[in-house]
mmCIF file of C-alpha atoms and ligand atoms in Angstrom:
data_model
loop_
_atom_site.group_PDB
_atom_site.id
_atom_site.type_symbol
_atom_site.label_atom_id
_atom_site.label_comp_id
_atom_site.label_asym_id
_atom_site.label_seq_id
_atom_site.Cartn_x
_atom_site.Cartn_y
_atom_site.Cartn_z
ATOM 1 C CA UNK A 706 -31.954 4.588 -33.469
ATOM 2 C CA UNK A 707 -31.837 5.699 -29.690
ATOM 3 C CA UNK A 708 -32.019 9.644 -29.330
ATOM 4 C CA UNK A 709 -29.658 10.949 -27.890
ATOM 5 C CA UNK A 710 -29.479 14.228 -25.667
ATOM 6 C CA UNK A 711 -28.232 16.632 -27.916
ATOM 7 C CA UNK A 712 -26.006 19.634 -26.238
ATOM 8 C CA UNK A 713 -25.744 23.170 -28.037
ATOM 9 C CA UNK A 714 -22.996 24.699 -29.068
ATOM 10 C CA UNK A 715 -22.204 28.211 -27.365
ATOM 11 C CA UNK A 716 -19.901 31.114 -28.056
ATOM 12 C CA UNK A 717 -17.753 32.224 -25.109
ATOM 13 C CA UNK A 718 -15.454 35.276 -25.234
ATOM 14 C CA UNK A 719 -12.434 34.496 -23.908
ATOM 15 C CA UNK A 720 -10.732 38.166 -24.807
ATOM 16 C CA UNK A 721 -12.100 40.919 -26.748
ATOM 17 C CA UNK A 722 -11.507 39.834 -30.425
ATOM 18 C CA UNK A 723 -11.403 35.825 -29.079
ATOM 19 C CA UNK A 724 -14.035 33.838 -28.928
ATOM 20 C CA UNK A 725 -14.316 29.998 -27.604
ATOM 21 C CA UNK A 726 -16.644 28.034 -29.851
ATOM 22 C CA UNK A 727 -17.792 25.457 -27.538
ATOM 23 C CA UNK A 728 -19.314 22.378 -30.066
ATOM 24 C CA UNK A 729 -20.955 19.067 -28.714
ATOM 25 C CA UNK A 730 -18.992 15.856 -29.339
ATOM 26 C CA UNK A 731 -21.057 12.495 -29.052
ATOM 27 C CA UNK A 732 -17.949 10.577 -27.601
ATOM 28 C CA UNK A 733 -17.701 9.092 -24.183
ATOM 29 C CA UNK A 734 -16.538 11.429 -21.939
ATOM 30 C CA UNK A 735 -15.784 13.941 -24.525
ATOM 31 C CA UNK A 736 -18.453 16.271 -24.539
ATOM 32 C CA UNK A 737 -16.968 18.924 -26.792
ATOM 33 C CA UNK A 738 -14.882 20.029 -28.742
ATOM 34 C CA UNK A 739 -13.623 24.182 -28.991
ATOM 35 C CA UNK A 740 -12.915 26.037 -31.977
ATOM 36 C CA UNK A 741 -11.546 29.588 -31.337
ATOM 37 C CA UNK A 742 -12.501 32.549 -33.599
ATOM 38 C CA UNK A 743 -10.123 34.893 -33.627
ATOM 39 C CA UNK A 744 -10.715 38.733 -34.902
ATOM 40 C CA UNK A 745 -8.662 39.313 -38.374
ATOM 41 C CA UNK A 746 -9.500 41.605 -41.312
ATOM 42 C CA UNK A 747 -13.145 42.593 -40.663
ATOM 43 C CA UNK A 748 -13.382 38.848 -39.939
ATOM 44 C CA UNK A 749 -11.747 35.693 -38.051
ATOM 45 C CA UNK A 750 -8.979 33.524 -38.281
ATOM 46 C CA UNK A 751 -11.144 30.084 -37.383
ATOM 47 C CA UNK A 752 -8.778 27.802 -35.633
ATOM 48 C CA UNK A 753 -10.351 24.223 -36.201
ATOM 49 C CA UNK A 754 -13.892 23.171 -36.740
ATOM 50 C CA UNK A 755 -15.992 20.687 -34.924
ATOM 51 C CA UNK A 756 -16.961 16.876 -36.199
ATOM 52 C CA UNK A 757 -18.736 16.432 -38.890
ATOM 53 C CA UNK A 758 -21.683 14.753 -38.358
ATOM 54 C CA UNK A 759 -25.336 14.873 -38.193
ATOM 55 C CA UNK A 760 -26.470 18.958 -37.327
ATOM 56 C CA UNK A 761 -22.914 20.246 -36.912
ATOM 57 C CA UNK A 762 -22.676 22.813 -39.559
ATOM 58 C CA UNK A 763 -25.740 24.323 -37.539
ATOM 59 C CA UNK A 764 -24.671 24.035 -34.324
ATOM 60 C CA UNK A 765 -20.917 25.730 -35.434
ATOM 61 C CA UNK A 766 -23.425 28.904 -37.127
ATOM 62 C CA UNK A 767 -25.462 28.537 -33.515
ATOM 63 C CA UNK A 768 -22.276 29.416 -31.907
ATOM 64 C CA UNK A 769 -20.567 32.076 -34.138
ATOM 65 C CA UNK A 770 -23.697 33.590 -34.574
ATOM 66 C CA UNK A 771 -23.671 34.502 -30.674
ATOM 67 C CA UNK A 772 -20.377 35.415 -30.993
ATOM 68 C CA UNK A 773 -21.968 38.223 -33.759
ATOM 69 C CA UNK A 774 -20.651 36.249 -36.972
ATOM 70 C CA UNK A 775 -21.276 33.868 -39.713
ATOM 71 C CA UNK A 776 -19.253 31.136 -41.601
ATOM 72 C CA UNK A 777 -18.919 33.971 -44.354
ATOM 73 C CA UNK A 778 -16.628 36.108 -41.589
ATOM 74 C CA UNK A 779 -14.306 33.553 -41.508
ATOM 75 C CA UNK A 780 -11.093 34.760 -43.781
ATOM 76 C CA UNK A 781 -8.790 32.068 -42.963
ATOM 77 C CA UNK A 782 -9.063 28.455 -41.291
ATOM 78 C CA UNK A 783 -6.274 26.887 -39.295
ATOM 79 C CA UNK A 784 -6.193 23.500 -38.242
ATOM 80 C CA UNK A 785 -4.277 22.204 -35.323
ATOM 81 C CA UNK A 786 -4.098 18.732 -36.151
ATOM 82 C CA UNK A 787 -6.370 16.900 -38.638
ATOM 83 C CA UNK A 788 -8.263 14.640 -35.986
ATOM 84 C CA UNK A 789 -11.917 14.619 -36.747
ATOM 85 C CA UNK A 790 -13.034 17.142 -34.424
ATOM 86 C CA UNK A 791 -10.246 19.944 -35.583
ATOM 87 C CA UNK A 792 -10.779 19.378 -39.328
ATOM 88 C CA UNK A 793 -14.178 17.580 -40.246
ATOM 89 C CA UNK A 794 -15.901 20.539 -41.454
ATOM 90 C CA UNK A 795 -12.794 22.138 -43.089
ATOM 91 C CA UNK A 796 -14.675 21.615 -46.555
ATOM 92 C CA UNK A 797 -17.736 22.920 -45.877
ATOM 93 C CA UNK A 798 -16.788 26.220 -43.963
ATOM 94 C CA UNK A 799 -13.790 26.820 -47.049
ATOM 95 C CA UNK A 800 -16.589 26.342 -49.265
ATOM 96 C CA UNK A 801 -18.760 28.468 -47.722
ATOM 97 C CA UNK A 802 -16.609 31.036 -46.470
ATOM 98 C CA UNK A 803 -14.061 30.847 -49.616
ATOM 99 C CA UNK A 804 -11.027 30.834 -46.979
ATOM 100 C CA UNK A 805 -7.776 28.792 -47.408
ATOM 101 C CA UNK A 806 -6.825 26.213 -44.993
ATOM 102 C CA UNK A 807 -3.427 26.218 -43.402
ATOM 103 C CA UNK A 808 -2.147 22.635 -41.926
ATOM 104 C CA UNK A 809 0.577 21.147 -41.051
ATOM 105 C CA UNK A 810 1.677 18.594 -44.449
ATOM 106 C CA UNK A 811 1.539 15.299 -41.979
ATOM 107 C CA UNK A 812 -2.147 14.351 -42.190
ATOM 108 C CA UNK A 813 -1.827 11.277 -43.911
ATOM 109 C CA UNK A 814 -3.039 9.875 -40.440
ATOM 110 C CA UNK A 815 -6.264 11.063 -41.421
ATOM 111 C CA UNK A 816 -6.566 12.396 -45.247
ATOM 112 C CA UNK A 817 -4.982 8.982 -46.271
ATOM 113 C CA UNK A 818 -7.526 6.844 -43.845
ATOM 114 C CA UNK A 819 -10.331 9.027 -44.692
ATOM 115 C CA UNK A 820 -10.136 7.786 -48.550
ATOM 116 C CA UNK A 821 -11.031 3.890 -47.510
ATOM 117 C CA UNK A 822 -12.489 4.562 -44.121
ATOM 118 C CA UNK A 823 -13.103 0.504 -44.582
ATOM 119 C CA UNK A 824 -9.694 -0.330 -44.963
ATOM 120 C CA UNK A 825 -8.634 2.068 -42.543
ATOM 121 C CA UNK A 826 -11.049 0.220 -39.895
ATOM 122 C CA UNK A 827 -10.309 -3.135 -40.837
ATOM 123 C CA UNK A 828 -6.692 -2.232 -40.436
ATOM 124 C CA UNK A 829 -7.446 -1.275 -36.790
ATOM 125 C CA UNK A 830 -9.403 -4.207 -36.268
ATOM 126 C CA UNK A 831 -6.034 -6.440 -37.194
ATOM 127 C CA UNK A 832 -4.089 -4.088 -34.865
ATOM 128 C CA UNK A 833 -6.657 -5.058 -31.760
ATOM 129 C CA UNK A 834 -6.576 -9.096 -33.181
ATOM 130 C CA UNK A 835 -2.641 -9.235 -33.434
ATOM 131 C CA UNK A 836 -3.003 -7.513 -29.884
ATOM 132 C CA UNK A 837 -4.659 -10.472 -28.201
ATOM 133 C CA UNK A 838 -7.966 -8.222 -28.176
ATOM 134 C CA UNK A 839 -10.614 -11.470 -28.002
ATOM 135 C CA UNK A 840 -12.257 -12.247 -31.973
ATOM 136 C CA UNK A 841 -15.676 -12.024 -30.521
ATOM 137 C CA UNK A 842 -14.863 -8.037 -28.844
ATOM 138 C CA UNK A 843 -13.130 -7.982 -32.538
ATOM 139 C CA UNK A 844 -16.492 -9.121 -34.160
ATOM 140 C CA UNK A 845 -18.408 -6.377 -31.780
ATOM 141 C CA UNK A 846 -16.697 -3.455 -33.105
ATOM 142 C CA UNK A 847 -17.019 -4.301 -36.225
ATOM 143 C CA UNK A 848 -20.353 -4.517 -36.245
ATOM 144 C CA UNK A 849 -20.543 -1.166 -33.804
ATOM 145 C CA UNK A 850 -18.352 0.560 -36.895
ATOM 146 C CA UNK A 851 -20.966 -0.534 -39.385
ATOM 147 C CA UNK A 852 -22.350 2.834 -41.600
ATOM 148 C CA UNK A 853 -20.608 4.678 -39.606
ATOM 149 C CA UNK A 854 -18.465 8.127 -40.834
ATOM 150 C CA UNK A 855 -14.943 9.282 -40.091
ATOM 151 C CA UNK A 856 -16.423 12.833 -39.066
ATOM 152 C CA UNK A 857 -15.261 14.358 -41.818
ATOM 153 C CA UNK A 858 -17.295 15.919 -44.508
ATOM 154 C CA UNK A 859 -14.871 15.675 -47.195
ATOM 155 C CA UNK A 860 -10.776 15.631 -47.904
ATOM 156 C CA UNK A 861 -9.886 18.943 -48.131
ATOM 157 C CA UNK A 862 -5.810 19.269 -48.595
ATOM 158 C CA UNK A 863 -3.710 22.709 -46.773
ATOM 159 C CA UNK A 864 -3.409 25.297 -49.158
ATOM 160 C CA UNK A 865 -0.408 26.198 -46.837
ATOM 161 C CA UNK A 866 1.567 23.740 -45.006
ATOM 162 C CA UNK A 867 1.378 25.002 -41.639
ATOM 163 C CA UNK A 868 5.067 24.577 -40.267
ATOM 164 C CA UNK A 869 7.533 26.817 -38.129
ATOM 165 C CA UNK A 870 7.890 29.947 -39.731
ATOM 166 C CA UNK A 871 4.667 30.593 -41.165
ATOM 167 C CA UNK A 872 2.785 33.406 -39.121
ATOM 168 C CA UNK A 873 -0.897 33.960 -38.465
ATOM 169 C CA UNK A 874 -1.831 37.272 -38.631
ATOM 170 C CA UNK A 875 -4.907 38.711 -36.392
ATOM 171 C CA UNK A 876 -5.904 41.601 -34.398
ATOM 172 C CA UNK A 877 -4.544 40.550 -31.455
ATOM 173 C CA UNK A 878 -1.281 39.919 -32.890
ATOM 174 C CA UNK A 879 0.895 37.770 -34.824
ATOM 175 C CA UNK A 880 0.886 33.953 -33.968
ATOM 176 C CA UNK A 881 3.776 31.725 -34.054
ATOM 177 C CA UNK A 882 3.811 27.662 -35.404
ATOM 178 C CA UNK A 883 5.525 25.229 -32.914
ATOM 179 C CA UNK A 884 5.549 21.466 -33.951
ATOM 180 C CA UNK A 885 4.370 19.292 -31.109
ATOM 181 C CA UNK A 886 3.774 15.856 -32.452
ATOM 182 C CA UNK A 887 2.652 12.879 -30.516
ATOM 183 C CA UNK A 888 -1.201 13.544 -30.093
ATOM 184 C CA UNK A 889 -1.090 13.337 -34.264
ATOM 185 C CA UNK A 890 1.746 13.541 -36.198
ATOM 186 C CA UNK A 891 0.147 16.970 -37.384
ATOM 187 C CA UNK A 892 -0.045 18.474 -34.586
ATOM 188 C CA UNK A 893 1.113 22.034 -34.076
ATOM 189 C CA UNK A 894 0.130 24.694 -31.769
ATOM 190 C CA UNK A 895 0.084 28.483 -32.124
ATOM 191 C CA UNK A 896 1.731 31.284 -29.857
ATOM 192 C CA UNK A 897 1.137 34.744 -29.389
ATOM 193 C CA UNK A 898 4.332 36.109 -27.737
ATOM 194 C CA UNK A 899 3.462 39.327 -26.472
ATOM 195 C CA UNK A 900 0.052 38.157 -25.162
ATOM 196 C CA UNK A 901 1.281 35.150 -24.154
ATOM 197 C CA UNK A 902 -1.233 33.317 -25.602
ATOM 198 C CA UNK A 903 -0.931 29.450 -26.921
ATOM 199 C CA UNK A 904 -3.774 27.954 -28.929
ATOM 200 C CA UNK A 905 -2.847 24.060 -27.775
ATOM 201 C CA UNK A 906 -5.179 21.673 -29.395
ATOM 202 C CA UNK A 907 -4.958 18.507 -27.734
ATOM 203 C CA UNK A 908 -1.428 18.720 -27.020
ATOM 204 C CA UNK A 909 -1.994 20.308 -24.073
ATOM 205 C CA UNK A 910 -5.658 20.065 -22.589
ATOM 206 C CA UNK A 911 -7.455 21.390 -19.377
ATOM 207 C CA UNK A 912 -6.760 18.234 -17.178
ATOM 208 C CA UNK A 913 -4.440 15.338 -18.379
ATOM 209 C CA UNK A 914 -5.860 13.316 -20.922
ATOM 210 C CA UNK A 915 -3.564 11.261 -23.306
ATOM 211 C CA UNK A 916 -3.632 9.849 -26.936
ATOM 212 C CA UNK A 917 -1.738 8.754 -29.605
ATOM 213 C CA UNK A 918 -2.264 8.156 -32.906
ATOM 214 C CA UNK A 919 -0.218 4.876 -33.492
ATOM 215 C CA UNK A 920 1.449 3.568 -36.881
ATOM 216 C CA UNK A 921 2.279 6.521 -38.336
ATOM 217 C CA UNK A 922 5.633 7.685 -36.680
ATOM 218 C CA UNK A 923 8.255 5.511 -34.849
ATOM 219 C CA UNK A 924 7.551 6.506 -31.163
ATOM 220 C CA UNK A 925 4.255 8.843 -30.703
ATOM 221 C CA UNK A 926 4.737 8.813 -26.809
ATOM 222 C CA UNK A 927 8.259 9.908 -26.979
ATOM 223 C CA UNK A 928 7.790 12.454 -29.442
ATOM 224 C CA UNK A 929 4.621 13.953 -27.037
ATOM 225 C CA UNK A 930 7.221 14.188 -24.556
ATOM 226 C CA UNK A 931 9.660 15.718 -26.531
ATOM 227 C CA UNK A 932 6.771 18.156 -28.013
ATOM 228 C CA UNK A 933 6.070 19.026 -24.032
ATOM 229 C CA UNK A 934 9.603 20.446 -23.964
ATOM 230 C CA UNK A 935 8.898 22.341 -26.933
ATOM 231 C CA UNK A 936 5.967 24.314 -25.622
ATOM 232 C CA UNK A 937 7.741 24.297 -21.800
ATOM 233 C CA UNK A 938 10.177 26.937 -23.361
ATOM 234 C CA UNK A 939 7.448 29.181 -24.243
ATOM 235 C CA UNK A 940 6.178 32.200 -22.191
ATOM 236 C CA UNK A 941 2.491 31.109 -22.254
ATOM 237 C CA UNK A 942 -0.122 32.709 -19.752
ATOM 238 C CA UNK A 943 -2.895 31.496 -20.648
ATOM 239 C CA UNK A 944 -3.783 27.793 -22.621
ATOM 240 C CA UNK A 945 -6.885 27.791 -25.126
ATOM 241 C CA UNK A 946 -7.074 23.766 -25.452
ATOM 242 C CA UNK A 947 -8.694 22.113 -27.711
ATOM 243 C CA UNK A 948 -11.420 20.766 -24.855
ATOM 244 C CA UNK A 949 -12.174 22.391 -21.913
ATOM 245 C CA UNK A 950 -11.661 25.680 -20.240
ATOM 246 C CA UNK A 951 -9.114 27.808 -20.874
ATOM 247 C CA UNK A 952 -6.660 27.191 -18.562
ATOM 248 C CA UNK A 953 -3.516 29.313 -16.779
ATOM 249 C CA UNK A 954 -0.539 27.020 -15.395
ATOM 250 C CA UNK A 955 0.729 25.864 -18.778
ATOM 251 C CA UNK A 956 4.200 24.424 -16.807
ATOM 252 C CA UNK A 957 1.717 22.821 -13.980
ATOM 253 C CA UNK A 958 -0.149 21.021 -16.827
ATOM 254 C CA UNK A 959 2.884 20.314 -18.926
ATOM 255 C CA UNK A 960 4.245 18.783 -15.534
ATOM 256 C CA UNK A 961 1.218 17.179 -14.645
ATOM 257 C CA UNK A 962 1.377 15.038 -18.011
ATOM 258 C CA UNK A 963 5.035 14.123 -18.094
ATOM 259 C CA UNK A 964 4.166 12.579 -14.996
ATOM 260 C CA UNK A 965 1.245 10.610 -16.138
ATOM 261 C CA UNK A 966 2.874 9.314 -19.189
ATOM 262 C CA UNK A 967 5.892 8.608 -16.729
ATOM 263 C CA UNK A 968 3.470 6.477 -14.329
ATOM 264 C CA UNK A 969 1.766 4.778 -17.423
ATOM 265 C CA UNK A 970 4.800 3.837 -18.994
ATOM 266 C CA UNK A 971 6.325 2.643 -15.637
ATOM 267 C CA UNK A 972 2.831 0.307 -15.341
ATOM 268 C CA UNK A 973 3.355 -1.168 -18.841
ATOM 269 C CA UNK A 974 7.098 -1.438 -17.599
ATOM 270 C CA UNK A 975 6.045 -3.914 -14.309
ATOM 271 C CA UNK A 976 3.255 -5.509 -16.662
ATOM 272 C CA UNK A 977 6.035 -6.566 -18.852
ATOM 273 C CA UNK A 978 8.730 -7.451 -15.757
ATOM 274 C CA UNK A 979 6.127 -10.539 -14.819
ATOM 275 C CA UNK A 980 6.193 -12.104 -17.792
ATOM 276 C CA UNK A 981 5.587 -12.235 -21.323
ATOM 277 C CA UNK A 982 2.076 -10.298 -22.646
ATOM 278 C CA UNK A 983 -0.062 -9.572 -25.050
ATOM 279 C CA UNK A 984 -1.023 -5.576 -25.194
ATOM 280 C CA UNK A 985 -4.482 -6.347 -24.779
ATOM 281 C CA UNK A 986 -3.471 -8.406 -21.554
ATOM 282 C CA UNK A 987 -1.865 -4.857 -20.341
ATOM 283 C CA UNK A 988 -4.574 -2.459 -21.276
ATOM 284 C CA UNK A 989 -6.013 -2.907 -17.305
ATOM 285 C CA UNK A 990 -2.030 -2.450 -16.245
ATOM 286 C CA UNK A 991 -1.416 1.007 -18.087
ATOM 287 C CA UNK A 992 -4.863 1.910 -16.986
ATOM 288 C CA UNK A 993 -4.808 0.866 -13.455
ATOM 289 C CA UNK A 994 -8.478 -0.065 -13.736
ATOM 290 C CA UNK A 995 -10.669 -2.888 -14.811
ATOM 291 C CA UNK A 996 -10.602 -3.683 -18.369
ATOM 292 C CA UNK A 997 -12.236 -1.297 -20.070
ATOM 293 C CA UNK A 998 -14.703 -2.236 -23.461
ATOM 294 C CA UNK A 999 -15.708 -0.542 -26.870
ATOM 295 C CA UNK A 1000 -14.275 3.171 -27.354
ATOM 296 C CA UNK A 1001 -12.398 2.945 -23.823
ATOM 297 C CA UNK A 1002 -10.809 -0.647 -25.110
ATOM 298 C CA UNK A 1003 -9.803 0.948 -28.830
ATOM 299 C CA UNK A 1004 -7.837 3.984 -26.853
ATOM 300 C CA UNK A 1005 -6.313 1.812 -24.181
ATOM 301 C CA UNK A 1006 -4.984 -0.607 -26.326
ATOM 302 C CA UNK A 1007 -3.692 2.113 -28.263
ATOM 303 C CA UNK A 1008 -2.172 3.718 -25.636
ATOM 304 C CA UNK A 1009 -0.328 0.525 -24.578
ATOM 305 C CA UNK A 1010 0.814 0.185 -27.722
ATOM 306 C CA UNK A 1011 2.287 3.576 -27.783
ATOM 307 C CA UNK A 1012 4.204 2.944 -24.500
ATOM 308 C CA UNK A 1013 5.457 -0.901 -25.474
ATOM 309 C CA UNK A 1014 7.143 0.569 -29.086
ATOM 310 C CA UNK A 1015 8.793 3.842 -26.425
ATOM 311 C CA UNK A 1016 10.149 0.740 -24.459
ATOM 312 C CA UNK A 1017 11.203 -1.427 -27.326
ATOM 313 C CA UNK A 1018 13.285 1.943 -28.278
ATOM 314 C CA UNK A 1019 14.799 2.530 -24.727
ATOM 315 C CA UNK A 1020 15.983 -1.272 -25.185
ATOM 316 C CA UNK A 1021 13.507 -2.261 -22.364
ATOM 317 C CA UNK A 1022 11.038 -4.176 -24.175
ATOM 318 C CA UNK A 1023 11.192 -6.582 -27.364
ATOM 319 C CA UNK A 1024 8.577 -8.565 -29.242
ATOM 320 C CA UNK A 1025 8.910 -12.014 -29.543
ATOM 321 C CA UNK A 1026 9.212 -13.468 -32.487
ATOM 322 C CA UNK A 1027 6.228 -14.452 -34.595
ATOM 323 C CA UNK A 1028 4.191 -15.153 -31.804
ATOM 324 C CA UNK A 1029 0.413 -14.527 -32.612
ATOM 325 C CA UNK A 1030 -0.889 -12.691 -31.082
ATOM 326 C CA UNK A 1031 1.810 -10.671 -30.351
ATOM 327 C CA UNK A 1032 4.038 -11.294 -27.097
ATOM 328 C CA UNK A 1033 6.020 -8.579 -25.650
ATOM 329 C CA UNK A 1034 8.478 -8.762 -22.600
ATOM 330 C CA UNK A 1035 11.418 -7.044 -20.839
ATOM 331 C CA UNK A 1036 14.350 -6.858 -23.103
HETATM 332 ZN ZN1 ZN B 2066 -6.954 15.114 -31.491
HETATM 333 ZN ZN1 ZN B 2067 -9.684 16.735 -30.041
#
C-alpha cells in the first residue's frame, strides 16, 4: 500500500455556538469534507459526519475536541444528504453519543446500495459499458474497486424523516428544512431565518462544483435547478457548505451554477447536434477538456448522463433504439 499524506482534521468557529469541523477526504480534488457543530442543550446539534474510513472516528474527536467537545456532546445528528461523507459515521457517533438521526426518507441512493456494495458497483460498471466507456477502462475500475468500502460504517435508518416542517432546535435559533434535490435525491438544507444562516451541503458549495447522483429520480439536473430556485427565495447571509469556506453571496453562487449547468448542458446540446454519440464519446464535450480517466471519468460520465436524460425531457435529445452501446442524438 502507498502512504498517503494524511491531513488533520481542525475545528474552526465560524460564530459563537458554531463550529466548522473541517475532516480530510482522500478523493481527488476533494480534500475535505465539513461537519458543523452547532450549540444545543448543553451540547450540539452535529450536522453530518465525515467518511468512514481508516482513522476517521479519530480525526472527527481531533476536531471537536478543539472545538471543547466530545462525540458524547452531541444530542442530535442531522444529515444533509446520505452521500458518504455526510452520513458514514452516522452509526458510530449515534452509538456513541446515543443521539437520533434526522434524514430526509430518500436515501435509498445510498442505504439500498450500501447493502450489496458489489451489486451496487457492478451496476455502475454496466452504466459506464452501455455508455461506450472502453471494456478494458471497464476492467480497470473494477479492479481499482476491489476491497474497497462505501465509506460508511454501517446502515443506520432516520429516526425522523427530515422533511419541510420539521424544525431543528439550537442556541442560535430554530432551523428550517428546504428540499433541494439534484446533488442526491436526499438532499435538504437547513435555514436559520433570523440569522440568516443556511447550512447547504453540497447543494450549494464555495465555488461551482456539480454532481448528480443518476438512476434514482427522472431528471437530477433539472431538479438541482429547480432546488436552486428553492434556496434563491431565501434570505441567506451567509452559506456553511458542505466543502469549503463559508461563503457570503448565496445569489452570486446560486447564479454562478445555473450558469454552469446552462453552459454544460448547452456543450452536451452541440455534442449531440453533430451526430449521433455515445455518453462516453461526450464526457470531453460537457467537460471542455481532454478526456478525463478513473474517478474524473466515473463523475463525467455521470454528469453527461444527467444532462442527456434533462434533454431527452425538453424533447431535445432521444436514444436510439437498442443500439449498444447506447446512441443518443438531437430529437
Ligand atoms: Zn454529496
Ligand atoms: Zn460532499
Amino acid at each position: 500500500m502507498t502512504a498517503r499524506k494524511r491531513e488533520l482534521s481542525r475545528a474552526d468557529r465560524v460564530l459563537p455556538g458554531l463550529w466548522r469541523l473541517r475532516l480530510p477526504l482522500p478523493w481527488p480534488g476533494v480534500p475535505h469534507v465539513n461537519a458543523f457543530a452547532i450549540a444545543a442543550f448543553d451540547g450540539v446539534v452535529l450536522v453530518d459526519t465525515g467518511l468512514h474510513e481508516p482513522g476517521a472516528m479519530r480525526q472527527l474527536e481531533r476536531a471537536l475536541d478543539q472545538a471543547g467537545l466530545s462525540i458524547e456532546h452531541v444530542r442530535l445528528l442531522v444529515c444533509t444528504h446520505a452521500h458518504s461523507d455526510h452520513y458514514g459515521l452516522a452509526a458510530p457517533i449515534m452509538e456513541r453519543s446515543g443521539c437520533e438521526l434526522w434524514m430526509h426518507p430518500n436515501h435509498a441512493h445510498m442505504t439500498r446500495a450500501a447493502q450489496d456494495p458489489e451489486r451496487a458497483f457492478e451496476r455502475r460498471f454496466e452504466v459506464a459499458r452501455q455508455s461506450g466507456v472502453p471494456a478494458e477502462l471497464v476492467a480497470q475500475a473494477r479492479e481499482a474497486r476491489r476491497g474497497q468500502g462505501f465509506g460508511i460504517a454501517e446502515i443506520v435508518m432516520p429516526d425522523r424523516e427530515l422533511l419541510p416542517g420539521v424544525e431543528v432546535d439550537t442556541d442560535l435559533g430554530v432551523w428550517q428544512v428546504y428540499e433541494t434535490p439534484g446533488h442526491a435525491p436526499s438532499h435538504v438544507v437547513l435555514h436559520q431565518p433570523e440569522r440568516g444562516l443556511l447550512l447547504s451541503g453540497d447543494h450549494l458549495l464555495g465555488r461551482v462544483s456539480l454532481y448528480y447522483d443518476f438512476g434514482y429520480s427522472p431528471d437530477p439536473a433539472g431538479e438541482f435547478l429547480s432546488s436552486l430556485d428553492v434556496v434563491d427565495e431565501l434570505d441567506v447571509q451567509l452559506v456553511l457548505a458542505g466543502h469549503g469556506r463559508p461563503v457570503r453571496d448565496a445569489h452570486g453562487l446560486i447564479e454562478a451554477n445555473r450558469r454552469a449547468v446552462r453552459e454544460r448542458v448547452e456543450r452536451v446540446r452541440q455534442a449531440i447536434a453533430a451526430g449521433p454519440q455515445t455518453p462516453y464519446e461526450i464526457v470531453p464535450a460537457m467537460l471542455d477538456s481532454e478526456m478525463p480517466s478513473g474517478m474524473m471519468l466515473n463523475w463525467g460520465l455521470t454528469e453527461t448522463l444527467c444532462y442527456l436524460r434533462h434533454l431527452e425531457r425538453l424533447g431535445e435529445a432521444a436514444e436510439t433504439d437498442g443500439s449498444e452501446p447506447a446512441l443518443w442524438a438531437a430529437a
